[in-house]
């Protein structure tokens, strides 16, 4: 967690993650989702200096608490709104507990939201035309700021 360590260590962790992503995608990312969504003015300042914005979320299913895909679907549908950013987990966490309920819920979530007129875009597109601003913390898209 970036807020539980000193600024030098937090900067080192952010750079390590950023560089690992860059090796895979061929460019440095400009967005960071801080672990557990925990941030601080110090983390925001580090991100600003590194040219990164932080992205949090406006809707989550708390899918780390359940594998019940119907519950995950209900939670997301109840919490999603225009300009929202949805957080779901698609892999096994460090304790080896899987998120199979999330993976099973996604087709239904997408179908209902599309039928309701939602369009799925990347966070960068959601923040366009200006794009992400280094040091900013985004919880929703521009419609809700």
PDB file of C-alpha atoms in Angstrom:
ATOM      1  CA  UNK A   1       0.000   0.000   0.000  1.00  0.00           C
ATOM      2  CA  UNK A   2       1.565   3.297  -1.084  1.00  0.00           C
ATOM      3  CA  UNK A   3       0.199   5.251   1.873  1.00  0.00           C
ATOM      4  CA  UNK A   4       1.794   2.887   4.379  1.00  0.00           C
ATOM      5  CA  UNK A   5       5.361   3.513   3.260  1.00  0.00           C
ATOM      6  CA  UNK A   6       7.568   6.572   2.998  1.00  0.00           C
ATOM      7  CA  UNK A   7       7.604   8.814  -0.096  1.00  0.00           C
ATOM      8  CA  UNK A   8      10.930   7.457  -1.388  1.00  0.00           C
ATOM      9  CA  UNK A   9       9.709   3.867  -1.152  1.00  0.00           C
ATOM     10  CA  UNK A  10       6.339   4.798  -2.700  1.00  0.00           C
ATOM     11  CA  UNK A  11       8.109   6.473  -5.616  1.00  0.00           C
ATOM     12  CA  UNK A  12      10.287   3.384  -6.072  1.00  0.00           C
ATOM     13  CA  UNK A  13       7.210   1.110  -6.090  1.00  0.00           C
ATOM     14  CA  UNK A  14       5.347   3.304  -8.595  1.00  0.00           C
ATOM     15  CA  UNK A  15       8.380   3.430 -10.910  1.00  0.00           C
ATOM     16  CA  UNK A  16       8.884  -0.335 -10.619  1.00  0.00           C
ATOM     17  CA  UNK A  17       5.264  -0.997 -11.610  1.00  0.00           C
ATOM     18  CA  UNK A  18       5.284   1.646 -14.345  1.00  0.00           C
ATOM     19  CA  UNK A  19       8.461   0.219 -15.866  1.00  0.00           C
ATOM     20  CA  UNK A  20       7.124  -3.356 -15.733  1.00  0.00           C
ATOM     21  CA  UNK A  21       4.021  -2.276 -17.641  1.00  0.00           C
ATOM     22  CA  UNK A  22       6.150  -0.321 -20.119  1.00  0.00           C
ATOM     23  CA  UNK A  23       8.205  -3.432 -20.875  1.00  0.00           C
ATOM     24  CA  UNK A  24       5.006  -5.293 -21.801  1.00  0.00           C
ATOM     25  CA  UNK A  25       3.131  -2.611 -23.758  1.00  0.00           C
ATOM     26  CA  UNK A  26       6.093  -0.718 -25.209  1.00  0.00           C
ATOM     27  CA  UNK A  27       5.310   2.665 -23.623  1.00  0.00           C
ATOM     28  CA  UNK A  28       5.107   4.159 -20.166  1.00  0.00           C
ATOM     29  CA  UNK A  29       1.622   4.207 -18.693  1.00  0.00           C
ATOM     30  CA  UNK A  30       0.167   7.544 -17.609  1.00  0.00           C
ATOM     31  CA  UNK A  31      -2.448   6.029 -15.271  1.00  0.00           C
ATOM     32  CA  UNK A  32      -2.038   4.349 -11.889  1.00  0.00           C
ATOM     33  CA  UNK A  33      -4.599   2.510  -9.773  1.00  0.00           C
ATOM     34  CA  UNK A  34      -3.150   2.716  -6.299  1.00  0.00           C
ATOM     35  CA  UNK A  35      -3.383  -0.543  -4.322  1.00  0.00           C
ATOM     36  CA  UNK A  36      -6.694  -0.742  -2.445  1.00  0.00           C
ATOM     37  CA  UNK A  37      -7.512   2.714  -3.811  1.00  0.00           C
ATOM     38  CA  UNK A  38      -5.484   4.294  -1.026  1.00  0.00           C
ATOM     39  CA  UNK A  39      -3.835   7.554  -1.925  1.00  0.00           C
ATOM     40  CA  UNK A  40      -2.597  10.700  -0.258  1.00  0.00           C
ATOM     41  CA  UNK A  41      -1.291  14.143  -1.155  1.00  0.00           C
ATOM     42  CA  UNK A  42       2.228  12.680  -1.052  1.00  0.00           C
ATOM     43  CA  UNK A  43       1.303   9.940  -3.544  1.00  0.00           C
ATOM     44  CA  UNK A  44      -0.426  12.530  -5.762  1.00  0.00           C
ATOM     45  CA  UNK A  45       2.746  14.669  -5.710  1.00  0.00           C
ATOM     46  CA  UNK A  46       4.885  11.678  -6.702  1.00  0.00           C
ATOM     47  CA  UNK A  47       2.501  10.864  -9.542  1.00  0.00           C
ATOM     48  CA  UNK A  48       2.531  14.481 -10.713  1.00  0.00           C
ATOM     49  CA  UNK A  49       6.354  14.442 -10.904  1.00  0.00           C
ATOM     50  CA  UNK A  50       6.244  11.111 -12.778  1.00  0.00           C
ATOM     51  CA  UNK A  51       3.603  12.364 -15.242  1.00  0.00           C
ATOM     52  CA  UNK A  52       0.887  10.011 -13.993  1.00  0.00           C
ATOM     53  CA  UNK A  53      -2.720  10.426 -12.918  1.00  0.00           C
ATOM     54  CA  UNK A  54      -4.397   8.141 -10.398  1.00  0.00           C
ATOM     55  CA  UNK A  55      -7.594   6.311 -11.264  1.00  0.00           C
ATOM     56  CA  UNK A  56      -9.954   5.080  -8.587  1.00  0.00           C
ATOM     57  CA  UNK A  57     -13.508   3.848  -9.182  1.00  0.00           C
ATOM     58  CA  UNK A  58     -17.094   4.853  -8.677  1.00  0.00           C
ATOM     59  CA  UNK A  59     -18.501   1.322  -8.735  1.00  0.00           C
ATOM     60  CA  UNK A  60     -17.165  -1.916  -7.329  1.00  0.00           C
ATOM     61  CA  UNK A  61     -18.818  -5.219  -6.524  1.00  0.00           C
ATOM     62  CA  UNK A  62     -16.497  -5.925  -3.593  1.00  0.00           C
ATOM     63  CA  UNK A  63     -15.855  -9.145  -5.485  1.00  0.00           C
ATOM     64  CA  UNK A  64     -12.991  -9.981  -3.162  1.00  0.00           C
ATOM     65  CA  UNK A  65     -15.736 -10.831  -0.619  1.00  0.00           C
ATOM     66  CA  UNK A  66     -17.815 -13.186  -2.751  1.00  0.00           C
ATOM     67  CA  UNK A  67     -17.816 -15.519  -5.737  1.00  0.00           C
ATOM     68  CA  UNK A  68     -21.609 -15.157  -6.176  1.00  0.00           C
ATOM     69  CA  UNK A  69     -21.919 -13.886  -9.758  1.00  0.00           C
ATOM     70  CA  UNK A  70     -25.566 -12.840  -9.286  1.00  0.00           C
ATOM     71  CA  UNK A  71     -24.605 -10.694  -6.295  1.00  0.00           C
ATOM     72  CA  UNK A  72     -21.663  -9.208  -8.184  1.00  0.00           C
ATOM     73  CA  UNK A  73     -23.981  -8.341 -11.079  1.00  0.00           C
ATOM     74  CA  UNK A  74     -26.564  -6.703  -8.782  1.00  0.00           C
ATOM     75  CA  UNK A  75     -23.911  -4.665  -7.013  1.00  0.00           C
ATOM     76  CA  UNK A  76     -22.375  -3.316 -10.209  1.00  0.00           C
ATOM     77  CA  UNK A  77     -25.697  -2.522 -11.835  1.00  0.00           C
ATOM     78  CA  UNK A  78     -26.854  -0.677  -8.710  1.00  0.00           C
ATOM     79  CA  UNK A  79     -23.647   1.361  -8.467  1.00  0.00           C
ATOM     80  CA  UNK A  80     -22.921   2.210 -12.100  1.00  0.00           C
ATOM     81  CA  UNK A  81     -23.753   5.638 -13.489  1.00  0.00           C
ATOM     82  CA  UNK A  82     -22.866   7.920 -16.407  1.00  0.00           C
ATOM     83  CA  UNK A  83     -19.159   8.656 -16.522  1.00  0.00           C
ATOM     84  CA  UNK A  84     -18.491   5.968 -13.942  1.00  0.00           C
ATOM     85  CA  UNK A  85     -15.406   3.849 -13.553  1.00  0.00           C
ATOM     86  CA  UNK A  86     -16.024   0.197 -12.636  1.00  0.00           C
ATOM     87  CA  UNK A  87     -13.546  -1.930 -10.683  1.00  0.00           C
ATOM     88  CA  UNK A  88     -13.700  -5.714 -11.032  1.00  0.00           C
ATOM     89  CA  UNK A  89     -11.037  -8.346 -10.435  1.00  0.00           C
ATOM     90  CA  UNK A  90     -10.313 -11.038 -13.005  1.00  0.00           C
ATOM     91  CA  UNK A  91      -7.482 -13.050 -11.532  1.00  0.00           C
ATOM     92  CA  UNK A  92      -6.393 -14.917  -8.460  1.00  0.00           C
ATOM     93  CA  UNK A  93      -5.291 -12.694  -5.582  1.00  0.00           C
ATOM     94  CA  UNK A  94      -2.120 -13.307  -3.523  1.00  0.00           C
ATOM     95  CA  UNK A  95      -3.984 -15.616  -1.114  1.00  0.00           C
ATOM     96  CA  UNK A  96      -4.898 -17.814  -4.127  1.00  0.00           C
ATOM     97  CA  UNK A  97      -8.603 -17.128  -3.809  1.00  0.00           C
ATOM     98  CA  UNK A  98     -10.071 -16.844  -7.284  1.00  0.00           C
ATOM     99  CA  UNK A  99     -12.567 -14.354  -8.674  1.00  0.00           C
ATOM    100  CA  UNK A 100     -14.492 -16.864 -10.779  1.00  0.00           C
ATOM    101  CA  UNK A 101     -17.794 -15.220  -9.826  1.00  0.00           C
ATOM    102  CA  UNK A 102     -16.610 -11.983 -11.389  1.00  0.00           C
ATOM    103  CA  UNK A 103     -15.612 -13.568 -14.671  1.00  0.00           C
ATOM    104  CA  UNK A 104     -18.997 -15.303 -14.881  1.00  0.00           C
ATOM    105  CA  UNK A 105     -20.864 -12.049 -14.110  1.00  0.00           C
ATOM    106  CA  UNK A 106     -19.224  -9.889 -16.762  1.00  0.00           C
ATOM    107  CA  UNK A 107     -21.261 -10.958 -19.840  1.00  0.00           C
ATOM    108  CA  UNK A 108     -24.529 -10.193 -18.030  1.00  0.00           C
ATOM    109  CA  UNK A 109     -23.259  -6.872 -16.696  1.00  0.00           C
ATOM    110  CA  UNK A 110     -22.121  -5.800 -20.149  1.00  0.00           C
ATOM    111  CA  UNK A 111     -25.389  -6.874 -21.760  1.00  0.00           C
ATOM    112  CA  UNK A 112     -27.603  -5.002 -19.291  1.00  0.00           C
ATOM    113  CA  UNK A 113     -25.488  -1.848 -19.420  1.00  0.00           C
ATOM    114  CA  UNK A 114     -25.347  -1.868 -23.225  1.00  0.00           C
ATOM    115  CA  UNK A 115     -29.123  -2.359 -23.380  1.00  0.00           C
ATOM    116  CA  UNK A 116     -29.402   0.682 -21.090  1.00  0.00           C
ATOM    117  CA  UNK A 117     -27.371   2.779 -23.538  1.00  0.00           C
ATOM    118  CA  UNK A 118     -23.960   2.634 -21.903  1.00  0.00           C
ATOM    119  CA  UNK A 119     -20.869   2.654 -24.087  1.00  0.00           C
ATOM    120  CA  UNK A 120     -17.659   1.121 -22.782  1.00  0.00           C
ATOM    121  CA  UNK A 121     -14.486   3.159 -23.224  1.00  0.00           C
ATOM    122  CA  UNK A 122     -11.018   3.268 -21.756  1.00  0.00           C
ATOM    123  CA  UNK A 123     -10.336   5.664 -18.896  1.00  0.00           C
ATOM    124  CA  UNK A 124      -8.174   7.776 -21.196  1.00  0.00           C
ATOM    125  CA  UNK A 125     -11.073   8.107 -23.640  1.00  0.00           C
ATOM    126  CA  UNK A 126     -13.464   8.856 -20.783  1.00  0.00           C
ATOM    127  CA  UNK A 127     -11.237  11.768 -19.801  1.00  0.00           C
ATOM    128  CA  UNK A 128     -10.909  13.129 -23.334  1.00  0.00           C
ATOM    129  CA  UNK A 129     -10.457  15.502 -24.958  1.00  0.00           C
ATOM    130  CA  UNK A 130      -8.140  16.820 -22.240  1.00  0.00           C
ATOM    131  CA  UNK A 131      -6.857  13.427 -21.139  1.00  0.00           C
ATOM    132  CA  UNK A 132      -5.494  12.502 -17.730  1.00  0.00           C
ATOM    133  CA  UNK A 133      -3.674  15.277 -15.877  1.00  0.00           C
ATOM    134  CA  UNK A 134      -0.576  14.224 -13.903  1.00  0.00           C
ATOM    135  CA  UNK A 135      -1.193  14.278 -10.160  1.00  0.00           C
ATOM    136  CA  UNK A 136      -4.989  14.246 -10.456  1.00  0.00           C
ATOM    137  CA  UNK A 137      -7.113  11.558  -8.820  1.00  0.00           C
ATOM    138  CA  UNK A 138     -10.083  10.402 -10.922  1.00  0.00           C
ATOM    139  CA  UNK A 139     -13.031   8.541  -9.413  1.00  0.00           C
ATOM    140  CA  UNK A 140     -15.504   9.238 -12.189  1.00  0.00           C
ATOM    141  CA  UNK A 141     -15.321  10.519 -15.705  1.00  0.00           C
ATOM    142  CA  UNK A 142     -15.787  14.172 -16.630  1.00  0.00           C
ATOM    143  CA  UNK A 143     -19.593  13.990 -16.314  1.00  0.00           C
ATOM    144  CA  UNK A 144     -19.392  13.609 -12.545  1.00  0.00           C
ATOM    145  CA  UNK A 145     -16.522  15.943 -11.671  1.00  0.00           C
TER     146      UNK A 145
END
